[in-house]
């Protein structure tokens, strides 16, 4: 019973923290006050930071930011609950979109626990590459570990605030992912543990400056606006009306043209 209560309490706290750090946190335990995610939109990720990849090799963060947008996920690999939910939610969302990991975008997962090893990262990667089960995952999904100074600088830049509890030996942290441009600037935040495939796709298309996606995405981007308070895309009624109005005019014009053509054909076919 005590174990179940701890799990439920942790889940409730996690849900409460799946929001901006600046949101109202009155009533939360002191341990988790200030924990959350602040949106530092357009902030430049420090690409010079050094980490270790899942093979134990030293890597520069900037090597993952080239021509494609990048999804950044800050987790820790031995997290008992929330981090796996974040990665599971991300995996499910990637499965639901036609954009391909490794071809259209990359994912960089960084542990914010400086005591975790590259071996843990390797095991986590193997698990999620198998779950995603799509060509390109091995090359496109990167699992990193690092020193505390590098982790803190990255987390601070991303507005990701967490605390370590020495009693439980666990981290209090929020849940969410970030979409980053190929140049390393933060473009979008998505909160929680489940991410709408439409929002995820639009975030990637915008971050790529329309270098990925198709015409339908451009129409959706015209009709939908990203709300940084919710981390979601919402319809802009005015733009939707414009699109629907234009479509109606085009449809009516096509109908009139067809009717006129039929009328002309009938006149030509009538005996003199």
Short mmCIF file of C-alpha atoms in Angstrom, two decimals:
data_model
loop_
_atom_site.label_atom_id
_atom_site.label_comp_id
_atom_site.label_asym_id
_atom_site.label_seq_id
_atom_site.Cartn_x
_atom_site.Cartn_y
_atom_site.Cartn_z
CA UNK A 1 0.00 0.00 0.00
CA UNK A 2 2.81 2.43 0.89
CA UNK A 3 4.50 1.71 -2.45
CA UNK A 4 1.25 2.33 -4.33
CA UNK A 5 0.63 5.59 -2.50
CA UNK A 6 4.16 6.77 -3.33
CA UNK A 7 3.64 5.95 -7.00
CA UNK A 8 0.30 7.78 -7.11
CA UNK A 9 1.73 10.79 -5.24
CA UNK A 10 4.63 10.92 -7.66
CA UNK A 11 2.28 10.80 -10.62
CA UNK A 12 0.12 13.62 -9.26
CA UNK A 13 3.20 15.77 -8.65
CA UNK A 14 4.48 14.98 -12.11
CA UNK A 15 1.17 16.08 -13.62
CA UNK A 16 1.27 19.29 -11.62
CA UNK A 17 4.80 20.00 -12.82
CA UNK A 18 4.05 19.35 -16.49
CA UNK A 19 3.63 23.11 -16.91
CA UNK A 20 5.76 26.26 -16.99
CA UNK A 21 7.87 26.74 -13.87
CA UNK A 22 6.39 30.20 -13.57
CA UNK A 23 2.88 28.74 -13.20
CA UNK A 24 1.17 28.86 -9.82
CA UNK A 25 2.76 26.25 -7.53
CA UNK A 26 1.06 27.20 -4.28
CA UNK A 27 0.45 24.19 -2.09
CA UNK A 28 3.19 22.02 -3.57
CA UNK A 29 5.86 20.59 -1.24
CA UNK A 30 8.98 22.74 -0.88
CA UNK A 31 11.00 20.06 -2.65
CA UNK A 32 9.23 20.62 -5.95
CA UNK A 33 8.69 24.38 -5.85
CA UNK A 34 10.51 26.00 -8.72
CA UNK A 35 10.62 22.73 -10.61
CA UNK A 36 9.13 22.99 -14.08
CA UNK A 37 9.76 24.25 -17.59
CA UNK A 38 10.12 27.88 -18.64
CA UNK A 39 9.77 28.60 -22.33
CA UNK A 40 12.97 30.19 -23.58
CA UNK A 41 11.79 30.42 -27.16
CA UNK A 42 14.53 31.28 -29.67
CA UNK A 43 17.24 30.66 -27.06
CA UNK A 44 20.47 29.37 -28.56
CA UNK A 45 21.42 25.91 -27.35
CA UNK A 46 25.13 25.92 -26.30
CA UNK A 47 26.39 23.74 -29.12
CA UNK A 48 29.96 23.72 -27.79
CA UNK A 49 29.03 21.53 -24.80
CA UNK A 50 30.68 18.12 -24.60
CA UNK A 51 28.87 14.89 -23.66
CA UNK A 52 29.32 11.13 -24.08
CA UNK A 53 27.19 9.21 -26.52
CA UNK A 54 25.77 5.72 -26.03
CA UNK A 55 29.04 4.15 -27.17
CA UNK A 56 31.13 6.02 -24.60
CA UNK A 57 32.64 8.38 -27.18
CA UNK A 58 33.08 12.08 -26.40
CA UNK A 59 30.77 14.14 -28.62
CA UNK A 60 30.14 17.81 -29.18
CA UNK A 61 26.46 18.71 -28.88
CA UNK A 62 26.66 20.78 -32.06
CA UNK A 63 27.35 17.72 -34.19
CA UNK A 64 23.68 16.78 -33.93
CA UNK A 65 22.51 20.15 -35.23
CA UNK A 66 23.11 20.38 -38.95
CA UNK A 67 20.39 20.38 -41.60
CA UNK A 68 17.44 18.88 -39.71
CA UNK A 69 15.31 19.95 -36.76
CA UNK A 70 16.05 18.17 -33.50
CA UNK A 71 13.73 17.00 -30.73
CA UNK A 72 15.44 17.52 -27.36
CA UNK A 73 14.33 15.38 -24.41
CA UNK A 74 15.83 15.92 -20.95
CA UNK A 75 15.30 12.83 -18.79
CA UNK A 76 17.32 10.48 -16.63
CA UNK A 77 17.65 6.83 -17.47
CA UNK A 78 16.99 5.31 -14.03
CA UNK A 79 13.89 7.43 -13.43
CA UNK A 80 11.29 5.10 -11.87
CA UNK A 81 8.29 6.50 -13.72
CA UNK A 82 7.97 9.84 -15.49
CA UNK A 83 10.95 9.77 -17.87
CA UNK A 84 9.86 6.51 -19.46
CA UNK A 85 6.40 8.02 -19.89
CA UNK A 86 7.96 10.96 -21.74
CA UNK A 87 9.97 8.66 -24.02
CA UNK A 88 7.02 6.33 -24.53
CA UNK A 89 4.82 9.29 -25.46
CA UNK A 90 7.45 10.59 -27.85
CA UNK A 91 7.83 7.15 -29.46
CA UNK A 92 4.06 6.80 -29.92
CA UNK A 93 3.82 10.26 -31.48
CA UNK A 94 6.68 9.53 -33.88
CA UNK A 95 4.90 6.32 -34.88
CA UNK A 96 1.76 8.33 -35.67
CA UNK A 97 3.45 10.80 -38.04
CA UNK A 98 4.74 10.14 -41.54
CA UNK A 99 7.91 12.15 -40.90
CA UNK A 100 10.79 9.77 -40.32
CA UNK A 101 13.31 9.86 -37.50
CA UNK A 102 16.80 9.99 -38.95
CA UNK A 103 15.62 11.26 -42.35
CA UNK A 104 13.45 14.29 -41.51
CA UNK A 105 14.54 15.01 -37.93
CA UNK A 106 16.78 13.73 -35.14
CA UNK A 107 16.13 13.15 -31.43
CA UNK A 108 18.73 13.97 -28.78
CA UNK A 109 17.99 12.55 -25.34
CA UNK A 110 20.21 13.86 -22.53
CA UNK A 111 20.35 12.51 -18.99
CA UNK A 112 20.36 15.27 -16.37
CA UNK A 113 21.78 12.85 -13.79
CA UNK A 114 25.58 13.32 -13.97
CA UNK A 115 26.14 9.95 -12.24
CA UNK A 116 24.57 7.96 -15.05
CA UNK A 117 26.87 6.11 -17.42
CA UNK A 118 27.01 5.62 -21.17
CA UNK A 119 26.18 1.95 -20.59
CA UNK A 120 22.79 3.00 -19.20
CA UNK A 121 22.35 5.25 -22.24
CA UNK A 122 23.16 2.35 -24.55
CA UNK A 123 20.59 0.09 -22.89
CA UNK A 124 17.94 2.80 -23.06
CA UNK A 125 18.66 3.44 -26.72
CA UNK A 126 18.44 -0.24 -27.62
CA UNK A 127 15.04 -0.42 -25.92
CA UNK A 128 13.54 2.58 -27.71
CA UNK A 129 15.05 1.90 -31.11
CA UNK A 130 13.38 -1.51 -30.92
CA UNK A 131 10.07 0.06 -29.85
CA UNK A 132 10.10 2.61 -32.67
CA UNK A 133 11.07 -0.12 -35.14
CA UNK A 134 11.50 2.12 -38.15
CA UNK A 135 14.47 2.45 -40.45
CA UNK A 136 16.82 5.28 -39.45
CA UNK A 137 16.18 5.16 -35.71
CA UNK A 138 19.66 3.93 -34.84
CA UNK A 139 21.29 6.79 -36.73
CA UNK A 140 18.74 9.44 -35.74
CA UNK A 141 18.13 8.87 -32.02
CA UNK A 142 21.01 9.76 -29.72
CA UNK A 143 21.26 9.07 -25.96
CA UNK A 144 23.82 11.18 -24.10
CA UNK A 145 25.33 11.46 -20.63
CA UNK A 146 27.53 14.24 -19.31
CA UNK A 147 29.24 16.14 -16.55
CA UNK A 148 27.15 18.24 -14.17
CA UNK A 149 28.39 21.59 -15.51
CA UNK A 150 27.46 20.77 -19.10
CA UNK A 151 24.09 19.32 -18.09
CA UNK A 152 23.22 22.37 -15.98
CA UNK A 153 24.16 24.81 -18.73
CA UNK A 154 22.00 22.95 -21.25
CA UNK A 155 19.07 22.65 -18.83
CA UNK A 156 19.25 26.31 -17.81
CA UNK A 157 19.29 27.41 -21.45
CA UNK A 158 16.27 25.22 -22.17
CA UNK A 159 14.42 26.51 -19.08
CA UNK A 160 14.29 23.01 -17.62
CA UNK A 161 14.37 23.16 -13.80
CA UNK A 162 14.80 20.10 -11.61
CA UNK A 163 15.90 19.19 -8.07
CA UNK A 164 17.59 16.19 -6.50
CA UNK A 165 16.10 14.67 -3.36
CA UNK A 166 18.88 13.00 -1.33
CA UNK A 167 16.35 11.15 0.82
CA UNK A 168 14.62 9.27 -2.01
CA UNK A 169 17.69 9.57 -4.27
CA UNK A 170 15.42 10.68 -7.08
CA UNK A 171 14.95 13.83 -9.11
CA UNK A 172 11.88 16.03 -9.01
CA UNK A 173 11.33 17.27 -12.55
CA UNK A 174 8.72 18.25 -15.08
CA UNK A 175 7.78 16.44 -18.29
CA UNK A 176 8.00 17.72 -21.82
CA UNK A 177 10.03 17.86 -25.01
CA UNK A 178 11.45 20.68 -27.11
CA UNK A 179 11.76 21.14 -30.86
CA UNK A 180 14.98 22.86 -31.88
CA UNK A 181 15.96 24.34 -35.25
CA UNK A 182 18.91 22.94 -37.22
CA UNK A 183 20.88 25.97 -36.02
CA UNK A 184 20.20 25.08 -32.39
CA UNK A 185 17.50 27.60 -31.48
CA UNK A 186 14.54 26.46 -29.38
CA UNK A 187 11.41 26.69 -31.51
CA UNK A 188 8.64 24.85 -29.67
CA UNK A 189 7.83 23.24 -26.30
CA UNK A 190 5.36 20.41 -25.84
CA UNK A 191 4.34 19.67 -22.25
CA UNK A 192 3.31 16.45 -20.56
CA UNK A 193 3.77 12.83 -21.58
CA UNK A 194 1.51 12.70 -24.67
CA UNK A 195 2.04 14.87 -27.72
CA UNK A 196 -0.51 15.33 -30.49
CA UNK A 197 0.93 14.03 -33.77
CA UNK A 198 -0.45 17.06 -35.62
CA UNK A 199 1.22 19.50 -33.21
CA UNK A 200 4.44 17.51 -33.26
CA UNK A 201 4.55 17.48 -37.06
CA UNK A 202 3.73 21.19 -37.37
CA UNK A 203 6.44 22.02 -34.82
CA UNK A 204 9.01 20.11 -36.85
CA UNK A 205 7.88 21.68 -40.12
CA UNK A 206 8.12 25.18 -38.65
CA UNK A 207 11.51 24.48 -37.07
CA UNK A 208 12.82 23.27 -40.43
CA UNK A 209 11.63 26.52 -42.09
CA UNK A 210 9.31 24.44 -44.27
CA UNK A 211 12.13 22.29 -45.65
CA UNK A 212 10.18 19.19 -44.63
CA UNK A 213 6.44 18.54 -44.86
CA UNK A 214 4.05 19.20 -47.74
CA UNK A 215 1.41 21.64 -48.99
CA UNK A 216 -1.12 20.38 -46.45
CA UNK A 217 1.26 21.35 -43.67
CA UNK A 218 1.52 24.88 -45.06
CA UNK A 219 -2.27 25.21 -45.02
CA UNK A 220 -2.42 23.92 -41.45
CA UNK A 221 0.31 26.32 -40.34
CA UNK A 222 -1.75 29.13 -41.83
CA UNK A 223 -4.80 28.02 -39.89
CA UNK A 224 -3.16 27.06 -36.60
CA UNK A 225 -1.23 29.18 -34.15
CA UNK A 226 1.23 27.91 -31.54
CA UNK A 227 0.26 28.94 -28.02
CA UNK A 228 3.38 29.04 -25.79
CA UNK A 229 1.23 29.00 -22.63
CA UNK A 230 -0.23 25.59 -23.43
CA UNK A 231 2.50 24.20 -25.68
CA UNK A 232 -0.16 23.35 -28.29
CA UNK A 233 -1.45 24.54 -31.63
CA UNK A 234 -4.91 26.12 -31.72
CA UNK A 235 -7.03 27.09 -34.70
CA UNK A 236 -7.08 30.76 -35.71
CA UNK A 237 -10.72 31.30 -36.66
CA UNK A 238 -9.98 34.24 -38.97
CA UNK A 239 -7.47 32.27 -41.01
CA UNK A 240 -9.67 29.18 -41.08
CA UNK A 241 -12.50 31.36 -42.39
CA UNK A 242 -10.22 32.75 -45.10
CA UNK A 243 -9.17 29.29 -46.21
CA UNK A 244 -12.74 27.98 -46.21
CA UNK A 245 -13.94 31.11 -48.01
CA UNK A 246 -11.29 30.77 -50.69
CA UNK A 247 -12.12 27.10 -51.13
CA UNK A 248 -15.82 27.96 -51.48
CA UNK A 249 -15.12 30.64 -54.10
CA UNK A 250 -12.93 28.24 -56.08
CA UNK A 251 -15.57 25.51 -55.89
CA UNK A 252 -18.33 27.88 -57.05
CA UNK A 253 -16.13 29.18 -59.85
CA UNK A 254 -15.44 25.64 -61.02
CA UNK A 255 -19.16 24.80 -60.90
CA UNK A 256 -20.08 27.91 -62.96
CA UNK A 257 -17.37 27.06 -65.50
CA UNK A 258 -18.65 23.49 -65.88
CA UNK A 259 -22.26 24.65 -66.28
CA UNK A 260 -21.26 27.25 -68.91
CA UNK A 261 -19.27 24.63 -70.83
CA UNK A 262 -22.24 22.29 -70.79
CA UNK A 263 -24.51 25.10 -71.98
CA UNK A 264 -22.15 25.95 -74.85
CA UNK A 265 -21.90 22.30 -75.87
CA UNK A 266 -25.70 22.05 -75.90
CA UNK A 267 -26.00 25.15 -78.10
CA UNK A 268 -23.49 23.80 -80.59
CA UNK A 269 -25.22 20.42 -80.74
CA UNK A 270 -28.74 21.92 -81.32
CA UNK A 271 -30.03 21.75 -84.95
CA UNK A 272 -30.11 25.09 -86.87
#
